Each structure stands twice: as structure tokens, then as C-alpha cells.
C-alpha positions as CSV (number, residue, x, y, z in Angstrom):
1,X,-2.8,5.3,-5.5
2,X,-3.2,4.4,-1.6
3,X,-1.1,2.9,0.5
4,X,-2.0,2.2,4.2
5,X,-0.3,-0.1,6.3
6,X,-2.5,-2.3,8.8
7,X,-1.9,-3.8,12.2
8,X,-4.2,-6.0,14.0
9,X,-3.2,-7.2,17.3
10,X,-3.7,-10.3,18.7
11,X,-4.4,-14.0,17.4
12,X,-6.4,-13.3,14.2
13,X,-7.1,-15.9,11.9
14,X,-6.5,-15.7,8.5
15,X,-9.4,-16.8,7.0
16,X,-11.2,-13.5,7.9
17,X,-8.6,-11.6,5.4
18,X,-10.9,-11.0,2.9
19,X,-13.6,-9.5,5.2
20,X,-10.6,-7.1,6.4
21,X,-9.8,-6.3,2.8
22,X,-13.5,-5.4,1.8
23,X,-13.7,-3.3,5.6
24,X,-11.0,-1.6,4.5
25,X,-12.3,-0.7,0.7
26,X,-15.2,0.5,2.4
27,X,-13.5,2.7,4.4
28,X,-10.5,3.8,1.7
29,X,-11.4,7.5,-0.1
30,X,-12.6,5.5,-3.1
31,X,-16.6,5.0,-3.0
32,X,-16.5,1.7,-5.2
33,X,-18.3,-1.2,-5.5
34,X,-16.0,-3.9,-4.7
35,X,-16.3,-7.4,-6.2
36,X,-15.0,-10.2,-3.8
37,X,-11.3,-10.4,-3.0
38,X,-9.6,-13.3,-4.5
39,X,-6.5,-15.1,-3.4
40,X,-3.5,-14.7,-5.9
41,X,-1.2,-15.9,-3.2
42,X,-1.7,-17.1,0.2
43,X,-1.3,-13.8,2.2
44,X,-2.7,-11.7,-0.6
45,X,-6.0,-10.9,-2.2
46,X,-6.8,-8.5,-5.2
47,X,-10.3,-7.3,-5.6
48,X,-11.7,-5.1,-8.5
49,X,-13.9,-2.1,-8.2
50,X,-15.8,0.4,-10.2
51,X,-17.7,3.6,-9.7
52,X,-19.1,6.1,-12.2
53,X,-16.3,6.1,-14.9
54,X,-13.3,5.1,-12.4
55,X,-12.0,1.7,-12.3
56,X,-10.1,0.6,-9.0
57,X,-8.0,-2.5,-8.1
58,X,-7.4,-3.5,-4.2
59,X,-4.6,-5.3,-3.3
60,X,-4.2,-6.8,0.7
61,X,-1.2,-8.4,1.9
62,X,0.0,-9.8,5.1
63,X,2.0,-11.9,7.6
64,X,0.8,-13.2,10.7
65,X,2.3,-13.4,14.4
66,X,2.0,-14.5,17.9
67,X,1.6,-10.7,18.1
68,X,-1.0,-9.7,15.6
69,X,-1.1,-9.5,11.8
70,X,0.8,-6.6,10.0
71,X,0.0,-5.7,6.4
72,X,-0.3,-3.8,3.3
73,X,-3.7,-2.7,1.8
74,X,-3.0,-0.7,-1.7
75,X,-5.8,0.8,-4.2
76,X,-4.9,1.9,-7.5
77,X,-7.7,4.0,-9.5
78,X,-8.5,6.0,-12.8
79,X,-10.9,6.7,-15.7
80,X,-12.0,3.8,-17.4
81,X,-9.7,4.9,-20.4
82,X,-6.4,5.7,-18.5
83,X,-7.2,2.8,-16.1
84,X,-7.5,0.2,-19.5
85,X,-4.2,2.2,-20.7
86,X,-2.0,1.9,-18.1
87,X,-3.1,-1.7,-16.1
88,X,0.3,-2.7,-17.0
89,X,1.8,0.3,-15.3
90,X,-0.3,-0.1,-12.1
91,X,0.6,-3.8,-11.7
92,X,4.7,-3.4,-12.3
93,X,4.1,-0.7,-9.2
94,X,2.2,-2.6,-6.9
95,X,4.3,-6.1,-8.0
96,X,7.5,-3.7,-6.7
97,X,6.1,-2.8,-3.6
98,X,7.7,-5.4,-1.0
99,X,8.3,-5.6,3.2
100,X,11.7,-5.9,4.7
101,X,11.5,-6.5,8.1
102,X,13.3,-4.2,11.1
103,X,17.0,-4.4,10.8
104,X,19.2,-6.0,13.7
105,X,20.8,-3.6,16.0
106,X,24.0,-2.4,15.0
107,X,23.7,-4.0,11.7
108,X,25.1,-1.5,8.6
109,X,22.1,-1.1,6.3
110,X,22.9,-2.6,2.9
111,X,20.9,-1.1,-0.4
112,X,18.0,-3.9,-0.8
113,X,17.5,-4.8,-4.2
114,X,14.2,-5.1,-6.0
115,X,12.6,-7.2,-9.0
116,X,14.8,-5.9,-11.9
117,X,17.9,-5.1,-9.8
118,X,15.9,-2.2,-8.7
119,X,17.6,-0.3,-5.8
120,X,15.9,0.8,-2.9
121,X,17.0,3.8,-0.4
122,X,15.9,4.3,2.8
123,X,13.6,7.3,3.7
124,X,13.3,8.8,7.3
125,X,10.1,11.2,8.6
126,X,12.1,13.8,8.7
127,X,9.5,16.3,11.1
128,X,9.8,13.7,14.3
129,X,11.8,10.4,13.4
130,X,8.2,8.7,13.6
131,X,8.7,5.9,10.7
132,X,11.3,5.1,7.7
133,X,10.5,3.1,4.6
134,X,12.8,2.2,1.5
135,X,11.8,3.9,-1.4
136,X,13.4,3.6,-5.0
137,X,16.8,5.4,-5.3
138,X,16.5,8.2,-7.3
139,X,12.7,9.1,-6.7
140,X,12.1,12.5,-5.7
141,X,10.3,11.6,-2.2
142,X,8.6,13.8,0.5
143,X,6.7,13.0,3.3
144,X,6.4,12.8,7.2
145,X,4.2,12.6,9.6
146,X,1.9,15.3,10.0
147,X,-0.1,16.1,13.3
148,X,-3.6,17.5,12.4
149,X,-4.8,17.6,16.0
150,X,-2.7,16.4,19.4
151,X,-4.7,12.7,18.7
152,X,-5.2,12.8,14.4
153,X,-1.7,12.2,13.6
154,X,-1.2,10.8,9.8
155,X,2.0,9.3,7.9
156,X,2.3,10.7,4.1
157,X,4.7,9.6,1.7
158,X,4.8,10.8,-2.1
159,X,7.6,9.6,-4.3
160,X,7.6,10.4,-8.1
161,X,9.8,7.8,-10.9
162,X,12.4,10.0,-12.5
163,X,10.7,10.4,-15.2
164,X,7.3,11.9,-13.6
């Protein structure tokens, strides 16, 4: 699975989300070709993929503001078998996956709850304070940023269910 959050300054219009999506399949580890992205609500689009014996889905989500628009693009992957196995899987994880916005200043930070009552916690890079995202309670999770030269820094996140 891939996660990479997206950020595109300025006024862009929304009607161009689905060339961003298949910019950012081409681009994403996974050499696929991508069918077209199709809307399943109106700020995301899932597209399907396939190469060799590895199916992939794409999922692209965003909001848009006066200052730019902020999203989500996600690929989930596997062998045809274990993909056709555990599609059911993949989509409860990527359906969980959802954005809460900065909290206000001074604010205590409440447990946000999830489909299912799930309960969320929040996770800090613990190397410099660079980003925090909420991440099931109770998942082992490890991350950070990590600086691979002074200008090639990358945020990593890996959190595993409870039950592996």
C-alpha cells in the first residue's frame, strides 16, 4: 500500500483531477497500466491497474481552497490471487482512511472516532516534530521523517492491525 499526500498551490480546477490522478500512477513505484479514473464521489476517483500478475487499485481524493488543493492519492497492489482474495480487505482499509483538519489552538485533542466506532490516536514524527497523523489506537506504528540528503527529505509511516 502507498500513501502520499498531495498539495497543489494555487487556483486549480477540479476538472483536471483525473489527469493529476493518472500523473501520479505514473510516477507511484507501481509500473501499471492504469485504466481511466472514475468518479465514485465528487472529490474522489478510483482507477484500476494491472501489470504482469499484480493487480493495483488507485484511489485520489481531495478538497479545494483559495490556497491550493490538498489530497490523498493511495495504491493498493498484489498477485492476481491474493489481490482477488482479499479486495474486501483493501477496500475496508482505504474506506477507513479519512482527513481531519488542523486542530484550533489551545483546543484539548479529543479521540476521533472512525466508521465502526473505530478509535483513532494521534502519532507525532518523533526524529524532528515534522508532521502528526491519527492512526488506529492500538496499531503498532513507526515512522518519521527521514533526511536522505540536506534537500531529499521523505515522511514514512508503517502501522500494522493488532492482529498482523
Amino acid at each position: 500500500m502507498l500513501i502520499w499526500p498531495v498539495f497543489i498551490p494555487g487556483a486549480v480546477d477540479t476538472r483536471f483531477a483525473p489527469l493529476i490522478q493518472l500523473r501520479l500512477a505514473a510516477v507511484s513505484p507501481y509500473n501499471a497500466q492504469w485504466q481511466s479514473p472514475q468518479m465514485v464521489t465528487p472529490n474522489a476517483l478510483c482507477a484500476r491497474g494491472a501489470s504482469g500478475d499484480k493487480i493495483a487499485t488507485s484511489v485520489f481524493t481531495w478538497v479545494s481552497s483559495p490556497k491550493g488543493l490538498a489530497g490523498f492519492f493511495y495504491v493498493v497492489t498484489a498477485r492476481e490471487p491474493d489481490y482477488r482474495q482479499r479486495q474486501n480487505d483493501f477496500a475496508r482499509i482505504l474506506q477507513s482512511f479519512h482527513i481531519i483538519g488542523a486542530e484550533t489552538p489551545g483546543a484539548a485533542a479529543a479521540p476521533a472516532a472512525g466508521p465502526g466506532g473505530l478509535q483513532y490516536v494521534r502519532f507525532s514524527d518523533p526524529k524532528e516534530g515534522a508532521f502528526t497523523i491519527d492512526v488506529p489506537a492500538g496499531w503498532k506504528t513507526e515512522g518519521g521523517l527521514f533526511r536522505f540528503h540536506a534537500i531529499d527529505p521523505r515522511a514514512a509511516v508503517e502501522s500494522v492491525s493488532p492482529d498482523g
